[in-house]
Amino acid sequence: MKKTLLFASLITFAVFSCGEKSTSKETHAEAHASSDGTTAKALAVKSSKSTTAIIDGYLAVKDALVADDQATASIKSVALVSDLKAYDIASSQANDPEELERLQVEATGFAEKLAAGDIAAQRESFQSLSVTMKEFLKIAGADRTLYHQYCPMYKGNKGGMWLSANEDIKNPLFGSSMLTCGRVEETLALN
């Protein structure tokens, strides 16, 4: 009974908080709670400078989508494709190079799709890219702490995720229509 009540409270909070902008610290802290009501969990990733260009490119696309800028998202995605293709798996010393290569190819495909289409199609490709990028960085490593953020209202309440360089929610899946909808699910922290 208590779990059901807690779950219902969290769902109600998510629905109402995604439609409103709030500056109170109490609401900000709750927005960073995970889906089970606890704080976001941390995931250790190895420190690696080899992914810097890829992360920079990914975040540039994210920022363009946050700003509802379809043209810039398209331009930045072309650069991201180049950075993904240039990534040298052999020198990465990854413990699973075959999986890393599969994720590199998959991420490149999603990034290529971002170059064309309207902003809704770009956002759909970006959400898929985000899932793949998280898995890619878990193996390849990162040069900074990243935050796995989640919006429960994306795709007809199926939800969607992205990575961010800071905890503040700036939703690329909705842009200005629901800029602050979301929460931090996980922190990808450097080892």
PDB file of C-alpha atoms in Angstrom:
ATOM      1  CA  MET A   1       0.000   0.000   0.000  1.00  0.00           C
ATOM      2  CA  LYS A   2       2.796   2.426   0.932  1.00  0.00           C
ATOM      3  CA  LYS A   3       4.688   1.632  -2.283  1.00  0.00           C
ATOM      4  CA  THR A   4       1.553   2.201  -4.354  1.00  0.00           C
ATOM      5  CA  LEU A   5       0.936   5.534  -2.646  1.00  0.00           C
ATOM      6  CA  LEU A   6       4.582   6.570  -3.117  1.00  0.00           C
ATOM      7  CA  PHE A   7       4.500   5.552  -6.780  1.00  0.00           C
ATOM      8  CA  ALA A   8       1.252   7.461  -7.378  1.00  0.00           C
ATOM      9  CA  SER A   9       2.758  10.530  -5.688  1.00  0.00           C
ATOM     10  CA  LEU A  10       5.863  10.353  -7.870  1.00  0.00           C
ATOM     11  CA  ILE A  11       3.814  10.005 -11.058  1.00  0.00           C
ATOM     12  CA  THR A  12       1.643  12.960 -10.052  1.00  0.00           C
ATOM     13  CA  PHE A  13       4.746  15.020  -9.295  1.00  0.00           C
ATOM     14  CA  ALA A  14       6.344  14.147 -12.656  1.00  0.00           C
ATOM     15  CA  VAL A  15       3.223  15.067 -14.625  1.00  0.00           C
ATOM     16  CA  PHE A  16       2.748  18.405 -12.886  1.00  0.00           C
ATOM     17  CA  SER A  17       6.427  19.370 -12.691  1.00  0.00           C
ATOM     18  CA  CYS A  18       7.023  18.836 -16.397  1.00  0.00           C
ATOM     19  CA  GLY A  19       4.464  21.448 -17.343  1.00  0.00           C
ATOM     20  CA  GLU A  20       5.615  24.163 -14.950  1.00  0.00           C
ATOM     21  CA  LYS A  21       8.809  26.071 -14.378  1.00  0.00           C
ATOM     22  CA  SER A  22       9.808  26.234 -10.755  1.00  0.00           C
ATOM     23  CA  THR A  23      12.743  27.838  -9.057  1.00  0.00           C
ATOM     24  CA  SER A  24      12.289  26.513  -5.535  1.00  0.00           C
ATOM     25  CA  LYS A  25      15.157  24.442  -4.206  1.00  0.00           C
ATOM     26  CA  GLU A  26      12.786  21.837  -2.790  1.00  0.00           C
ATOM     27  CA  THR A  27      11.223  21.147  -6.196  1.00  0.00           C
ATOM     28  CA  HIS A  28      14.661  21.159  -7.841  1.00  0.00           C
ATOM     29  CA  ALA A  29      15.864  18.450  -5.451  1.00  0.00           C
ATOM     30  CA  GLU A  30      12.772  16.324  -6.059  1.00  0.00           C
ATOM     31  CA  ALA A  31      13.188  16.644  -9.820  1.00  0.00           C
ATOM     32  CA  HIS A  32      16.538  14.911  -9.474  1.00  0.00           C
ATOM     33  CA  ALA A  33      15.084  11.923  -7.692  1.00  0.00           C
ATOM     34  CA  SER A  34      15.099   8.665  -9.560  1.00  0.00           C
ATOM     35  CA  SER A  35      11.929   6.828 -10.467  1.00  0.00           C
ATOM     36  CA  ASP A  36      11.897   4.917  -7.187  1.00  0.00           C
ATOM     37  CA  GLY A  37      12.110   8.060  -5.036  1.00  0.00           C
ATOM     38  CA  THR A  38      15.798   7.773  -4.191  1.00  0.00           C
ATOM     39  CA  THR A  39      18.562  10.022  -5.387  1.00  0.00           C
ATOM     40  CA  ALA A  40      20.141   9.362  -8.778  1.00  0.00           C
ATOM     41  CA  LYS A  41      22.607   6.496  -8.748  1.00  0.00           C
ATOM     42  CA  ALA A  42      26.217   6.886  -9.780  1.00  0.00           C
ATOM     43  CA  LEU A  43      27.939   4.800 -12.424  1.00  0.00           C
ATOM     44  CA  ALA A  44      31.737   4.866 -12.553  1.00  0.00           C
ATOM     45  CA  VAL A  45      33.263   5.262 -16.022  1.00  0.00           C
ATOM     46  CA  LYS A  46      36.949   5.311 -16.804  1.00  0.00           C
ATOM     47  CA  SER A  47      38.610   8.613 -17.510  1.00  0.00           C
ATOM     48  CA  SER A  48      39.462   8.959 -21.190  1.00  0.00           C
ATOM     49  CA  LYS A  49      40.408  11.957 -23.307  1.00  0.00           C
ATOM     50  CA  SER A  50      39.858   9.940 -26.513  1.00  0.00           C
ATOM     51  CA  THR A  51      36.108  10.602 -26.416  1.00  0.00           C
ATOM     52  CA  THR A  52      36.334  14.388 -25.913  1.00  0.00           C
ATOM     53  CA  ALA A  53      35.453  15.314 -29.521  1.00  0.00           C
ATOM     54  CA  ILE A  54      32.535  12.854 -29.565  1.00  0.00           C
ATOM     55  CA  ILE A  55      31.117  14.184 -26.285  1.00  0.00           C
ATOM     56  CA  ASP A  56      31.567  17.793 -27.435  1.00  0.00           C
ATOM     57  CA  GLY A  57      29.765  16.997 -30.707  1.00  0.00           C
ATOM     58  CA  TYR A  58      26.938  15.176 -28.955  1.00  0.00           C
ATOM     59  CA  LEU A  59      26.432  18.055 -26.482  1.00  0.00           C
ATOM     60  CA  ALA A  60      26.438  20.586 -29.354  1.00  0.00           C
ATOM     61  CA  VAL A  61      23.595  18.676 -31.031  1.00  0.00           C
ATOM     62  CA  LYS A  62      21.752  18.489 -27.701  1.00  0.00           C
ATOM     63  CA  ASP A  63      22.105  22.242 -27.163  1.00  0.00           C
ATOM     64  CA  ALA A  64      20.770  22.958 -30.661  1.00  0.00           C
ATOM     65  CA  LEU A  65      17.707  20.796 -29.991  1.00  0.00           C
ATOM     66  CA  VAL A  66      17.174  22.503 -26.623  1.00  0.00           C
ATOM     67  CA  ALA A  67      17.129  25.808 -28.554  1.00  0.00           C
ATOM     68  CA  ASP A  68      14.679  24.397 -31.148  1.00  0.00           C
ATOM     69  CA  ASP A  69      17.342  25.031 -33.813  1.00  0.00           C
ATOM     70  CA  GLN A  70      16.881  22.378 -36.502  1.00  0.00           C
ATOM     71  CA  ALA A  71      19.523  23.858 -38.845  1.00  0.00           C
ATOM     72  CA  THR A  72      22.279  23.957 -36.219  1.00  0.00           C
ATOM     73  CA  ALA A  73      21.386  20.457 -35.014  1.00  0.00           C
ATOM     74  CA  SER A  74      21.829  19.276 -38.601  1.00  0.00           C
ATOM     75  CA  ILE A  75      25.207  21.005 -38.996  1.00  0.00           C
ATOM     76  CA  LYS A  76      26.488  19.787 -35.617  1.00  0.00           C
ATOM     77  CA  SER A  77      25.380  16.228 -36.369  1.00  0.00           C
ATOM     78  CA  VAL A  78      27.611  16.166 -39.472  1.00  0.00           C
ATOM     79  CA  ALA A  79      30.593  17.021 -37.258  1.00  0.00           C
ATOM     80  CA  LEU A  80      29.519  14.359 -34.746  1.00  0.00           C
ATOM     81  CA  VAL A  81      29.402  11.741 -37.511  1.00  0.00           C
ATOM     82  CA  SER A  82      32.966  12.662 -38.461  1.00  0.00           C
ATOM     83  CA  ASP A  83      34.136  12.430 -34.833  1.00  0.00           C
ATOM     84  CA  LEU A  84      32.458   9.045 -34.362  1.00  0.00           C
ATOM     85  CA  LYS A  85      34.016   7.662 -37.543  1.00  0.00           C
ATOM     86  CA  ALA A  86      37.453   8.977 -36.521  1.00  0.00           C
ATOM     87  CA  TYR A  87      37.353   7.276 -33.108  1.00  0.00           C
ATOM     88  CA  ASP A  88      40.136   4.670 -32.922  1.00  0.00           C
ATOM     89  CA  ILE A  89      38.847   1.600 -31.116  1.00  0.00           C
ATOM     90  CA  ALA A  90      42.207  -0.174 -31.262  1.00  0.00           C
ATOM     91  CA  SER A  91      43.920   2.524 -29.204  1.00  0.00           C
ATOM     92  CA  SER A  92      41.044   2.790 -26.715  1.00  0.00           C
ATOM     93  CA  GLN A  93      42.127  -0.249 -24.677  1.00  0.00           C
ATOM     94  CA  ALA A  94      38.465  -1.103 -24.178  1.00  0.00           C
ATOM     95  CA  ASN A  95      37.729  -4.403 -22.482  1.00  0.00           C
ATOM     96  CA  ASP A  96      35.048  -5.177 -25.109  1.00  0.00           C
ATOM     97  CA  PRO A  97      36.256  -3.800 -28.472  1.00  0.00           C
ATOM     98  CA  GLU A  98      33.671  -5.771 -30.496  1.00  0.00           C
ATOM     99  CA  GLU A  99      30.767  -4.251 -28.565  1.00  0.00           C
ATOM    100  CA  LEU A 100      32.398  -0.824 -28.733  1.00  0.00           C
ATOM    101  CA  GLU A 101      32.662  -1.128 -32.514  1.00  0.00           C
ATOM    102  CA  ARG A 102      29.005  -2.169 -32.771  1.00  0.00           C
ATOM    103  CA  LEU A 103      27.973   0.847 -30.676  1.00  0.00           C
ATOM    104  CA  GLN A 104      30.198   3.150 -32.746  1.00  0.00           C
ATOM    105  CA  VAL A 105      28.486   2.029 -35.960  1.00  0.00           C
ATOM    106  CA  GLU A 106      25.023   2.321 -34.378  1.00  0.00           C
ATOM    107  CA  ALA A 107      25.739   5.806 -32.976  1.00  0.00           C
ATOM    108  CA  THR A 108      27.083   6.927 -36.353  1.00  0.00           C
ATOM    109  CA  GLY A 109      23.864   5.773 -38.036  1.00  0.00           C
ATOM    110  CA  PHE A 110      21.676   7.722 -35.600  1.00  0.00           C
ATOM    111  CA  ALA A 111      23.898  10.807 -35.943  1.00  0.00           C
ATOM    112  CA  GLU A 112      23.614  10.600 -39.746  1.00  0.00           C
ATOM    113  CA  LYS A 113      19.809  10.589 -39.464  1.00  0.00           C
ATOM    114  CA  LEU A 114      20.022  13.821 -37.451  1.00  0.00           C
ATOM    115  CA  ALA A 115      21.373  15.681 -40.491  1.00  0.00           C
ATOM    116  CA  ALA A 116      18.069  15.433 -42.358  1.00  0.00           C
ATOM    117  CA  GLY A 117      14.420  15.794 -41.544  1.00  0.00           C
ATOM    118  CA  ASP A 118      12.338  18.093 -39.442  1.00  0.00           C
ATOM    119  CA  ILE A 119      13.068  18.772 -35.788  1.00  0.00           C
ATOM    120  CA  ALA A 120      10.626  16.085 -34.589  1.00  0.00           C
ATOM    121  CA  ALA A 121      12.522  13.448 -36.586  1.00  0.00           C
ATOM    122  CA  GLN A 122      15.814  14.854 -35.297  1.00  0.00           C
ATOM    123  CA  ARG A 123      14.604  14.544 -31.721  1.00  0.00           C
ATOM    124  CA  GLU A 124      13.573  10.946 -32.276  1.00  0.00           C
ATOM    125  CA  SER A 125      16.995  10.113 -33.737  1.00  0.00           C
ATOM    126  CA  PHE A 126      18.681  12.020 -30.907  1.00  0.00           C
ATOM    127  CA  GLN A 127      16.846  10.002 -28.253  1.00  0.00           C
ATOM    128  CA  SER A 128      18.024   6.770 -29.907  1.00  0.00           C
ATOM    129  CA  LEU A 129      21.530   8.202 -30.238  1.00  0.00           C
ATOM    130  CA  SER A 130      21.497   9.070 -26.531  1.00  0.00           C
ATOM    131  CA  VAL A 131      20.779   5.491 -25.476  1.00  0.00           C
ATOM    132  CA  THR A 132      23.620   4.248 -27.679  1.00  0.00           C
ATOM    133  CA  MET A 133      26.014   7.004 -26.553  1.00  0.00           C
ATOM    134  CA  LYS A 134      25.510   6.100 -22.911  1.00  0.00           C
ATOM    135  CA  GLU A 135      26.449   2.471 -23.628  1.00  0.00           C
ATOM    136  CA  PHE A 136      29.370   3.591 -25.814  1.00  0.00           C
ATOM    137  CA  LEU A 137      30.779   5.846 -23.071  1.00  0.00           C
ATOM    138  CA  LYS A 138      30.375   3.145 -20.422  1.00  0.00           C
ATOM    139  CA  ILE A 139      32.915   1.115 -22.410  1.00  0.00           C
ATOM    140  CA  ALA A 140      35.077   3.829 -24.000  1.00  0.00           C
ATOM    141  CA  GLY A 141      35.180   6.191 -21.025  1.00  0.00           C
ATOM    142  CA  ALA A 142      34.604   9.922 -20.774  1.00  0.00           C
ATOM    143  CA  ASP A 143      36.562  13.092 -20.066  1.00  0.00           C
ATOM    144  CA  ARG A 144      33.945  14.592 -17.735  1.00  0.00           C
ATOM    145  CA  THR A 145      31.032  13.685 -15.506  1.00  0.00           C
ATOM    146  CA  LEU A 146      27.793  13.323 -17.448  1.00  0.00           C
ATOM    147  CA  TYR A 147      24.202  13.128 -16.279  1.00  0.00           C
ATOM    148  CA  HIS A 148      21.713  10.646 -17.710  1.00  0.00           C
ATOM    149  CA  GLN A 149      18.486  12.638 -17.734  1.00  0.00           C
ATOM    150  CA  TYR A 150      15.012  11.314 -18.372  1.00  0.00           C
ATOM    151  CA  CYS A 151      11.677  12.836 -19.390  1.00  0.00           C
ATOM    152  CA  PRO A 152       8.694  10.573 -18.655  1.00  0.00           C
ATOM    153  CA  MET A 153       6.381  12.447 -21.047  1.00  0.00           C
ATOM    154  CA  TYR A 154       8.318  11.927 -24.298  1.00  0.00           C
ATOM    155  CA  LYS A 155       6.715   9.787 -27.040  1.00  0.00           C
ATOM    156  CA  GLY A 156       3.242   9.683 -25.557  1.00  0.00           C
ATOM    157  CA  ASN A 157       4.468   9.021 -22.014  1.00  0.00           C
ATOM    158  CA  LYS A 158       6.834   6.212 -23.046  1.00  0.00           C
ATOM    159  CA  GLY A 159       9.741   8.374 -21.901  1.00  0.00           C
ATOM    160  CA  GLY A 160      13.067   9.361 -23.374  1.00  0.00           C
ATOM    161  CA  MET A 161      16.596  10.024 -22.177  1.00  0.00           C
ATOM    162  CA  TRP A 162      19.647  12.126 -23.014  1.00  0.00           C
ATOM    163  CA  LEU A 163      23.052  12.964 -21.557  1.00  0.00           C
ATOM    164  CA  SER A 164      24.007  16.361 -20.194  1.00  0.00           C
ATOM    165  CA  ALA A 165      27.191  17.945 -18.854  1.00  0.00           C
ATOM    166  CA  ASN A 166      25.327  19.471 -15.907  1.00  0.00           C
ATOM    167  CA  GLU A 167      22.472  18.559 -13.604  1.00  0.00           C
ATOM    168  CA  ASP A 168      20.140  21.351 -14.713  1.00  0.00           C
ATOM    169  CA  ILE A 169      17.347  20.025 -16.896  1.00  0.00           C
ATOM    170  CA  LYS A 170      17.245  21.490 -20.396  1.00  0.00           C
ATOM    171  CA  ASN A 171      15.117  19.054 -22.356  1.00  0.00           C
ATOM    172  CA  PRO A 172      16.239  18.498 -25.987  1.00  0.00           C
ATOM    173  CA  LEU A 173      13.334  16.129 -26.660  1.00  0.00           C
ATOM    174  CA  PHE A 174      10.750  18.908 -26.235  1.00  0.00           C
ATOM    175  CA  GLY A 175      12.835  22.083 -26.421  1.00  0.00           C
ATOM    176  CA  SER A 176      11.033  25.275 -25.445  1.00  0.00           C
ATOM    177  CA  SER A 177       7.625  23.580 -25.218  1.00  0.00           C
ATOM    178  CA  MET A 178       8.688  21.654 -22.078  1.00  0.00           C
ATOM    179  CA  LEU A 179      12.200  22.881 -21.374  1.00  0.00           C
ATOM    180  CA  THR A 180      12.483  21.760 -17.759  1.00  0.00           C
ATOM    181  CA  CYS A 181      10.609  18.466 -17.979  1.00  0.00           C
ATOM    182  CA  GLY A 182      12.825  15.686 -16.691  1.00  0.00           C
ATOM    183  CA  ARG A 183      15.028  14.420 -13.917  1.00  0.00           C
ATOM    184  CA  VAL A 184      18.510  13.038 -13.399  1.00  0.00           C
ATOM    185  CA  GLU A 185      18.367   9.245 -13.416  1.00  0.00           C
ATOM    186  CA  GLU A 186      22.056   8.447 -13.178  1.00  0.00           C
ATOM    187  CA  THR A 187      25.427  10.145 -12.913  1.00  0.00           C
ATOM    188  CA  LEU A 188      28.241   8.848 -15.086  1.00  0.00           C
ATOM    189  CA  ALA A 189      31.129   9.780 -12.809  1.00  0.00           C
ATOM    190  CA  LEU A 190      34.803   9.438 -13.675  1.00  0.00           C
ATOM    191  CA  ASN A 191      36.794   6.743 -11.893  1.00  0.00           C
TER     192      ASN A 191
END
